Coordinates of C-alpha atoms in Angstrom, one line a residue:
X1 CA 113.7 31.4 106.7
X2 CA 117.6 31.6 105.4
X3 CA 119.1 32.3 102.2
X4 CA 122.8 31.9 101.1
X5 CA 123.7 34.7 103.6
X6 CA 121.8 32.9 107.0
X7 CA 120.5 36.4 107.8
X8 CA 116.8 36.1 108.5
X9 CA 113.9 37.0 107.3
X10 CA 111.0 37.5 109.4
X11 CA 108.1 35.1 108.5
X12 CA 105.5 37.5 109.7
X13 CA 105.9 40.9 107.3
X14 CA 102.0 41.0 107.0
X15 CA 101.8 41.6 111.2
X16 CA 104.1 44.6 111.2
X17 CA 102.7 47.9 112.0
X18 CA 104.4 49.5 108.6
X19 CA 102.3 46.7 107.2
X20 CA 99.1 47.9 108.7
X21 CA 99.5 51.5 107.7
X22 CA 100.9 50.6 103.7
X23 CA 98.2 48.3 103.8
X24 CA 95.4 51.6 104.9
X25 CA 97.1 53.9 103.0
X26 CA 96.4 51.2 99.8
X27 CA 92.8 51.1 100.5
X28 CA 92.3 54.9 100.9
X29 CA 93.9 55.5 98.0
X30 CA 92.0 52.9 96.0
X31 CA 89.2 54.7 97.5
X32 CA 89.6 58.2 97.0
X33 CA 90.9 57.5 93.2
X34 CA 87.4 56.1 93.0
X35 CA 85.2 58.2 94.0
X36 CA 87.0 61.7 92.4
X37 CA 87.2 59.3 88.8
X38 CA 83.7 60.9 88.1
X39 CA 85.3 64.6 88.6
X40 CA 87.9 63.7 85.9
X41 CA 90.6 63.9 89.2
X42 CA 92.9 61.8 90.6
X43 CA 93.8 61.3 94.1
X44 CA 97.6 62.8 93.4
X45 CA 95.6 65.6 91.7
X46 CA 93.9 66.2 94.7
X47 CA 96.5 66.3 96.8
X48 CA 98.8 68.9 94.6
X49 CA 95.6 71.3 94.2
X50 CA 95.3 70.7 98.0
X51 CA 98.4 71.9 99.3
X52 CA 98.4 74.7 96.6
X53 CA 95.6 76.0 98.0
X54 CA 97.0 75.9 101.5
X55 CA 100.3 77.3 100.8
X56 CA 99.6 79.7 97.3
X57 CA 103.0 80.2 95.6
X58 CA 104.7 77.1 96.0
X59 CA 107.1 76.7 93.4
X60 CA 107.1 72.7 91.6
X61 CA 110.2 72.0 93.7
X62 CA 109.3 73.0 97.1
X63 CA 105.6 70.8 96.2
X64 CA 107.9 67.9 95.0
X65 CA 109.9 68.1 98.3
X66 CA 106.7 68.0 100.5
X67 CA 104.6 65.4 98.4
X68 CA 107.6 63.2 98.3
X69 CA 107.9 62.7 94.6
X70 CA 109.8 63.7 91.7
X71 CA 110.0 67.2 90.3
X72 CA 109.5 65.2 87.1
X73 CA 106.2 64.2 88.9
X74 CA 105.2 67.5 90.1
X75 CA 105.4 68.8 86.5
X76 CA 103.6 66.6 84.8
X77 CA 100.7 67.1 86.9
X78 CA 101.1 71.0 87.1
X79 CA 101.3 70.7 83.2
X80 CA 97.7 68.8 83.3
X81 CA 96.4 71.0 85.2
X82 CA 97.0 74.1 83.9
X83 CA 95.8 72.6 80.8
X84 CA 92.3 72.2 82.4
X85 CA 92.7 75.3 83.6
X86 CA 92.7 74.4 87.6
X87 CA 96.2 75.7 88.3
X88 CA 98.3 78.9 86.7
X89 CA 101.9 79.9 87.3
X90 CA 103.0 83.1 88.1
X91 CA 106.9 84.4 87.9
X92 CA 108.2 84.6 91.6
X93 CA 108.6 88.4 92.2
X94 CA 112.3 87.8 93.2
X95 CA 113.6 84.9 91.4
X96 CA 113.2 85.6 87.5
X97 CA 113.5 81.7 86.6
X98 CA 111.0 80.4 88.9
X99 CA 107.7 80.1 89.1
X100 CA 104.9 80.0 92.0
X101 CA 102.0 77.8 91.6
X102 CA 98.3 79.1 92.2
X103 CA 95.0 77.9 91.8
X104 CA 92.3 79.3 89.5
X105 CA 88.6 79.6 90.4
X106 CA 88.1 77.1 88.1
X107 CA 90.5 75.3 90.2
X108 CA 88.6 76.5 93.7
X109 CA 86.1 74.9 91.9
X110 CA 87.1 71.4 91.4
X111 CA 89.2 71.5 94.9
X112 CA 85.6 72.2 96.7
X113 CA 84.3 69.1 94.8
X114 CA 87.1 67.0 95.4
X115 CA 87.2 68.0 99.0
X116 CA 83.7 67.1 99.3
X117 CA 84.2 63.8 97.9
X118 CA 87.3 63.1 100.4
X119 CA 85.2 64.4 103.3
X120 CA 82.9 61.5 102.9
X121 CA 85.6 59.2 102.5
X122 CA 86.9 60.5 106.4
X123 CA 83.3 60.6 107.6
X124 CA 82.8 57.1 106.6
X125 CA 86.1 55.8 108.3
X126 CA 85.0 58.2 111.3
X127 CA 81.4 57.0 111.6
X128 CA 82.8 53.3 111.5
X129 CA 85.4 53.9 114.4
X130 CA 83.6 56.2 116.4
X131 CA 84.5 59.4 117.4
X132 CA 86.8 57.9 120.4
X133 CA 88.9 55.4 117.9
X134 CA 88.9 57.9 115.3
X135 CA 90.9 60.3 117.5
X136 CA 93.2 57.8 119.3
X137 CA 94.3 57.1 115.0
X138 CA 94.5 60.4 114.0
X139 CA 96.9 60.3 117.6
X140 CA 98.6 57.4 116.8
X141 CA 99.7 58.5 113.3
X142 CA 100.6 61.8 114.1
X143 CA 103.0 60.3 116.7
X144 CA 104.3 57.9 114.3
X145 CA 104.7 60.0 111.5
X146 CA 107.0 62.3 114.5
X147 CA 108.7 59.2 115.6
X148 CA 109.9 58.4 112.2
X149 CA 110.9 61.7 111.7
X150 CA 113.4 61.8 114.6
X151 CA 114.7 58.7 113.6

């Protein structure tokens, strides 16, 4: 296939390996935002409570930076949460105009849940590859998620 330029484009997109993973990634997603909807959480929720909990005192742009979204984002979603009362902010003890981010038990709370929820999801994919496959992915996307990073 041409256009007005003669540069091609490749007819089979669908077969490429970004493909596949966008494609996964898609499907997961759909998945986990299913199954956490009865928590009143969303998959992004998830994922911000997530890393807060493994790194306490983030600020909103160091999150933003490591979920690969907007500040804009990461505010919004703080701002929810704090609302529920699943995350707090704290003054940094340095930096008078910033703010670290922290989990509330409440929050501990709903991460367990949600966690426990999300640990089905990976058992499921697990117990349908095998323990063999399921490690040769977990391989595979490590090394491409390196490769991509050198590039």
């Amino acid at each position: 296939m041409t256009h007005d330029d003669e540069r091609p484009i490749a007819a089979n997109t669908q077969g490429r390996v970004t493909w596949a993973l966008r494609r996964a990634e898609w499907a997961v997603q759909a998945r986990k935002d299913q199954r956490l909807r009865p928590l009143g959480i969303a998959a992004a929720q998830y994922t911000l409570l997530i890393s807060v909990h493994g790194d306490p005192g983030l600020t909103g742009a160091e999150l933003a930076r490591r979920l690969n979204v907007t500040p804009q984002a990461v505010a919004s979603q703080v701002a929810r949460l704090e609302e529920r009362g699943q995350l707090e902010r704290r003054p940094h003890p340095r930096h008078r105009h910033v703010q670290e981010l922290h989990l509330t038990d409440g929050g501990r709370d709903s991460l367990r849940d949600a966690d426990a929820v999300i640990m089905g999801i990976e058992q499921q994919i697990a117990e349908k590859l095998g323990p063999k496959k399921a490690a040769q992915l977990r391989t595979l996307l490590d090394e491409v998620a390196d490769v991509v990073r050198e590039a």
